[in-house]
Amino acid sequence: MSTDELGHFLRSRRAQLVPDITRSRQRTRGLRREDVAELAAMSPDYYRRLEQGRIGPPSAQILESLSRALQLTQDEQDYLYRVADRACVRRVQTEPATEVAAPLRQLVESLGGTPAQVMTTDGETLLQNPAAVALLGDHSGYTGDARYSTYRWFTDPAGRWMHPPEECEEEGRARVADLRARSVETGSAVADRLIGLLRDRSPEFERMWREQKVALCRGGTKTLVNPRFGTAELQCQILRHEGAAQLLITYTAAVGSVAAGQLRQLTDPQWA
């Protein structure tokens, strides 16, 4: 068990909760240790020692109680079990395959002008269609640790060109939270190694890592910048292939929208 990491995580989640003012005179953000202990049905002394790293690994029952008391999301609960050295129900013990899964390759090839790419859950791009290369750049030439998108994000800020500058802070936090969650979900040695490297090499990553955010990236609206069309609001969808620990990522826009016209420019010869 990483007692330091467990203590940091418990304190950070406790600090995010708003006290019930009907039960406490405290009106500032964050629960007291005593509040969490009461909600989790355990002694304040036990919880205090747990936060301070002065006690052995908590049982699964205690972790379940803490998850409820701290109102953890499923991703956060998975991470709690990880740092407490307890088996996580959803955790899939598998290293991402480096050969593109056949169903994902077929999907990418069938999508035509829709930007699509296949990545490992660690963030290595394995396959891009021409539209994805035009939208996001060619990822095939990277070697070593630069193969992983989050490593590049924090060690080569010039690679952030496709994101508006005002959104880079939020995007960075999302990448850190996703990497933390992925390390739990797959038990990947690559993810754990990348975390160690980035904590040593990037003060920005270390600052965001200490915020203890845990959340898998599941897609949503993305604002992307491209020299062909400027700025576009696109929908990012992420489909996971469980057996290979690979992700199919696509970028689409509503039919007839301005963004749909912008995407067409990616594969229109006159814009090449």
XYZ file of C-alpha atoms in Angstrom:
272
model
C 0.000 0.000 0.000
C 1.228 3.513 -0.807
C 0.356 5.102 2.540
C 1.373 8.572 1.367
C -0.770 8.310 -1.764
C -3.722 6.913 0.201
C -3.494 9.716 2.756
C -3.171 12.401 0.068
C -6.185 11.017 -1.763
C -8.399 10.819 1.335
C -7.509 14.375 2.341
C -8.122 15.761 -1.122
C -11.558 14.131 -1.420
C -12.497 15.245 2.101
C -11.563 18.814 1.182
C -13.940 18.765 -1.797
C -17.096 18.051 0.186
C -19.442 20.708 1.514
C -20.387 20.223 5.193
C -24.028 19.801 6.151
C -24.593 23.057 8.052
C -27.600 21.557 9.783
C -25.228 19.204 11.602
C -22.133 21.370 11.904
C -21.227 24.946 12.699
C -18.519 24.712 10.078
C -19.476 26.665 6.951
C -16.260 26.437 4.965
C -15.683 23.900 2.220
C -14.352 20.518 3.300
C -15.333 17.977 5.920
C -13.462 17.466 9.162
C -11.897 14.094 9.838
C -14.507 13.548 12.524
C -17.284 14.128 9.983
C -15.878 11.521 7.592
C -15.386 9.027 10.419
C -19.002 9.472 11.516
C -20.343 9.089 7.975
C -18.201 5.971 7.446
C -19.193 4.465 10.815
C -15.645 4.210 12.162
C -13.767 5.766 15.042
C -12.214 9.222 14.496
C -8.891 7.887 15.772
C -8.852 5.077 13.198
C -9.634 7.450 10.353
C -7.010 9.933 11.555
C -4.337 7.222 11.569
C -5.498 6.086 8.116
C -4.981 9.569 6.668
C -1.618 9.855 8.398
C -0.390 6.503 7.081
C 0.038 5.057 10.555
C -2.101 1.946 10.109
C -2.142 -1.212 8.006
C -4.157 -1.721 4.814
C -7.889 -1.084 5.374
C -10.364 -3.863 4.641
C -12.653 -3.884 1.616
C -15.580 -3.129 3.935
C -13.856 -0.006 5.250
C -13.021 1.132 1.726
C -16.650 0.694 0.731
C -17.747 2.797 3.701
C -15.198 5.483 2.867
C -16.355 5.518 -0.748
C -19.898 6.288 0.367
C -18.830 8.836 2.970
C -16.595 10.702 0.524
C -19.141 10.407 -2.310
C -16.580 8.926 -4.666
C -17.277 8.335 -8.336
C -16.674 4.828 -9.704
C -13.304 5.920 -11.115
C -12.305 7.459 -7.780
C -13.410 4.340 -5.896
C -11.296 2.176 -8.209
C -8.307 4.386 -7.452
C -8.949 4.184 -3.695
C -8.843 0.383 -3.892
C -5.638 0.556 -5.924
C -3.664 2.693 -3.495
C -4.974 0.575 -0.622
C -3.719 -2.621 -2.313
C -7.182 -4.136 -2.546
C -8.601 -5.928 -5.566
C -10.842 -3.689 -7.638
C -13.929 -5.352 -9.069
C -13.681 -3.532 -12.408
C -9.924 -3.751 -12.785
C -8.782 -5.584 -15.902
C -5.294 -7.001 -15.553
C -4.032 -6.612 -19.114
C -1.304 -4.789 -20.984
C -2.528 -2.995 -24.135
C -1.860 -4.947 -27.338
C 0.363 -3.182 -29.876
C -1.281 -4.801 -32.924
C -4.510 -3.084 -33.949
C -7.543 -5.247 -33.145
C -9.175 -6.365 -36.392
C -12.666 -4.984 -35.572
C -11.194 -1.550 -34.803
C -9.147 -1.537 -38.033
C -12.266 -2.369 -40.016
C -14.182 0.444 -38.358
C -11.450 2.993 -39.078
C -11.279 1.909 -42.728
C -15.069 2.186 -43.084
C -15.342 5.721 -41.700
C -13.995 7.473 -44.785
C -13.812 11.223 -44.164
C -14.563 10.953 -40.458
C -11.366 11.468 -38.431
C -10.676 8.216 -36.594
C -7.708 6.646 -34.862
C -6.872 3.672 -32.667
C -4.853 4.199 -29.489
C -3.775 1.984 -26.643
C -5.220 2.819 -23.252
C -1.738 4.134 -22.387
C -2.059 6.764 -25.138
C 0.061 5.336 -27.974
C -1.444 5.913 -31.422
C -1.474 2.692 -33.463
C -3.539 3.697 -36.497
C -4.895 6.899 -38.058
C -6.997 7.418 -41.152
C -6.102 10.331 -43.481
C -8.761 12.582 -41.959
C -7.335 12.043 -38.458
C -3.828 12.861 -39.704
C -5.163 16.073 -41.278
C -6.998 17.005 -38.065
C -4.496 15.985 -35.382
C -1.172 15.583 -37.164
C 0.751 12.424 -38.054
C 1.560 10.405 -34.933
C 3.432 7.599 -36.689
C 6.919 9.061 -36.351
C 7.211 9.178 -32.576
C 9.606 6.891 -30.745
C 10.414 6.102 -27.123
C 8.275 7.770 -24.477
C 7.152 10.373 -27.017
C 4.849 7.687 -28.453
C 2.451 8.391 -25.589
C 0.203 11.421 -26.036
C 0.141 12.525 -22.396
C 3.917 12.320 -22.157
C 4.179 14.600 -25.199
C 1.584 16.969 -23.757
C 3.661 17.672 -20.653
C 7.172 17.489 -22.105
C 6.658 19.212 -25.468
C 4.089 22.036 -25.123
C 4.517 22.848 -28.843
C 2.464 19.706 -29.466
C -0.616 21.403 -28.015
C -1.208 23.345 -31.233
C -4.612 21.740 -31.893
C -6.069 23.067 -28.612
C -7.023 26.705 -27.885
C -4.513 28.128 -25.352
C -7.274 29.049 -22.907
C -8.376 25.385 -22.730
C -4.949 23.805 -22.237
C -5.141 23.916 -18.432
C -8.428 22.006 -18.415
C -7.176 19.565 -21.053
C -4.032 18.917 -19.013
C -6.057 18.153 -15.899
C -8.278 15.787 -17.874
C -5.218 13.937 -19.167
C -3.748 13.553 -15.675
C -7.062 12.312 -14.274
C -7.411 9.862 -17.162
C -3.859 8.526 -16.781
C -4.440 7.964 -13.069
C -7.690 6.129 -13.812
C -6.155 4.075 -16.636
C -3.337 2.925 -14.365
C -5.999 1.481 -12.064
C -8.251 0.092 -14.768
C -5.612 -1.962 -16.571
C -2.806 -2.317 -14.040
C -0.511 -1.287 -16.902
C 3.190 -1.125 -16.073
C 3.567 1.437 -18.876
C 1.057 3.782 -17.227
C 2.808 3.463 -13.867
C 6.190 4.181 -15.499
C 4.836 7.234 -17.348
C 3.421 8.611 -14.112
C 6.819 8.294 -12.432
C 8.638 9.913 -15.368
C 6.210 12.819 -15.635
C 6.240 13.513 -11.910
C 10.035 13.848 -12.160
C 10.200 15.775 -15.438
C 7.169 18.058 -15.507
C 6.344 20.489 -12.649
C 3.002 21.114 -14.359
C 2.142 17.405 -14.268
C 3.251 17.143 -10.628
C 1.049 20.105 -9.675
C -1.983 18.541 -11.343
C -1.163 15.064 -10.017
C -1.295 16.397 -6.469
C -4.894 17.505 -7.073
C -5.792 13.793 -6.914
C -8.369 13.910 -9.722
C -9.466 10.522 -11.093
C -11.713 10.258 -14.155
C -11.614 8.197 -17.323
C -11.999 10.242 -20.476
C -15.186 9.038 -22.146
C -15.521 11.611 -24.889
C -17.598 14.772 -25.236
C -17.351 18.125 -26.979
C -13.849 19.171 -28.037
C -12.746 22.534 -29.380
C -9.948 21.904 -31.867
C -7.812 24.270 -33.920
C -6.650 23.372 -37.423
C -4.776 25.452 -40.032
C -7.282 24.433 -42.704
C -10.441 25.727 -41.060
C -9.565 27.541 -37.834
C -11.535 26.520 -34.734
C -14.304 23.892 -34.665
C -16.550 22.368 -32.010
C -16.492 18.603 -32.572
C -17.953 15.597 -30.818
C -15.321 13.124 -29.639
C -16.482 9.527 -29.188
C -14.359 6.859 -27.514
C -15.116 3.160 -28.031
C -13.123 0.610 -26.056
C -12.091 -2.829 -27.271
C -11.899 -4.752 -23.994
C -9.762 -7.684 -25.081
C -6.972 -5.582 -26.576
C -7.116 -2.610 -24.173
C -7.405 -0.328 -27.202
C -9.573 2.699 -27.930
C -11.265 3.808 -31.141
C -11.519 7.600 -31.133
C -13.627 9.481 -33.670
C -14.463 13.147 -34.263
C -17.848 14.027 -35.765
C -20.210 16.951 -36.208
C -23.972 17.292 -36.664
C -25.146 16.948 -40.274
C -25.506 20.360 -41.896
C -23.609 22.177 -39.158
C -20.730 24.584 -39.686
C -18.414 22.044 -38.055
C -19.515 19.356 -40.540
C -18.428 21.617 -43.386
C -15.123 22.233 -41.633
C -14.492 18.489 -41.324
C -15.116 18.037 -45.059
C -12.235 20.397 -45.723
C -9.865 17.864 -44.170
C -10.198 15.485 -47.120
C -11.156 17.966 -49.865
C -8.279 18.098 -52.399
C -8.719 21.822 -52.936
C -7.771 22.421 -49.300
C -4.761 20.122 -49.367
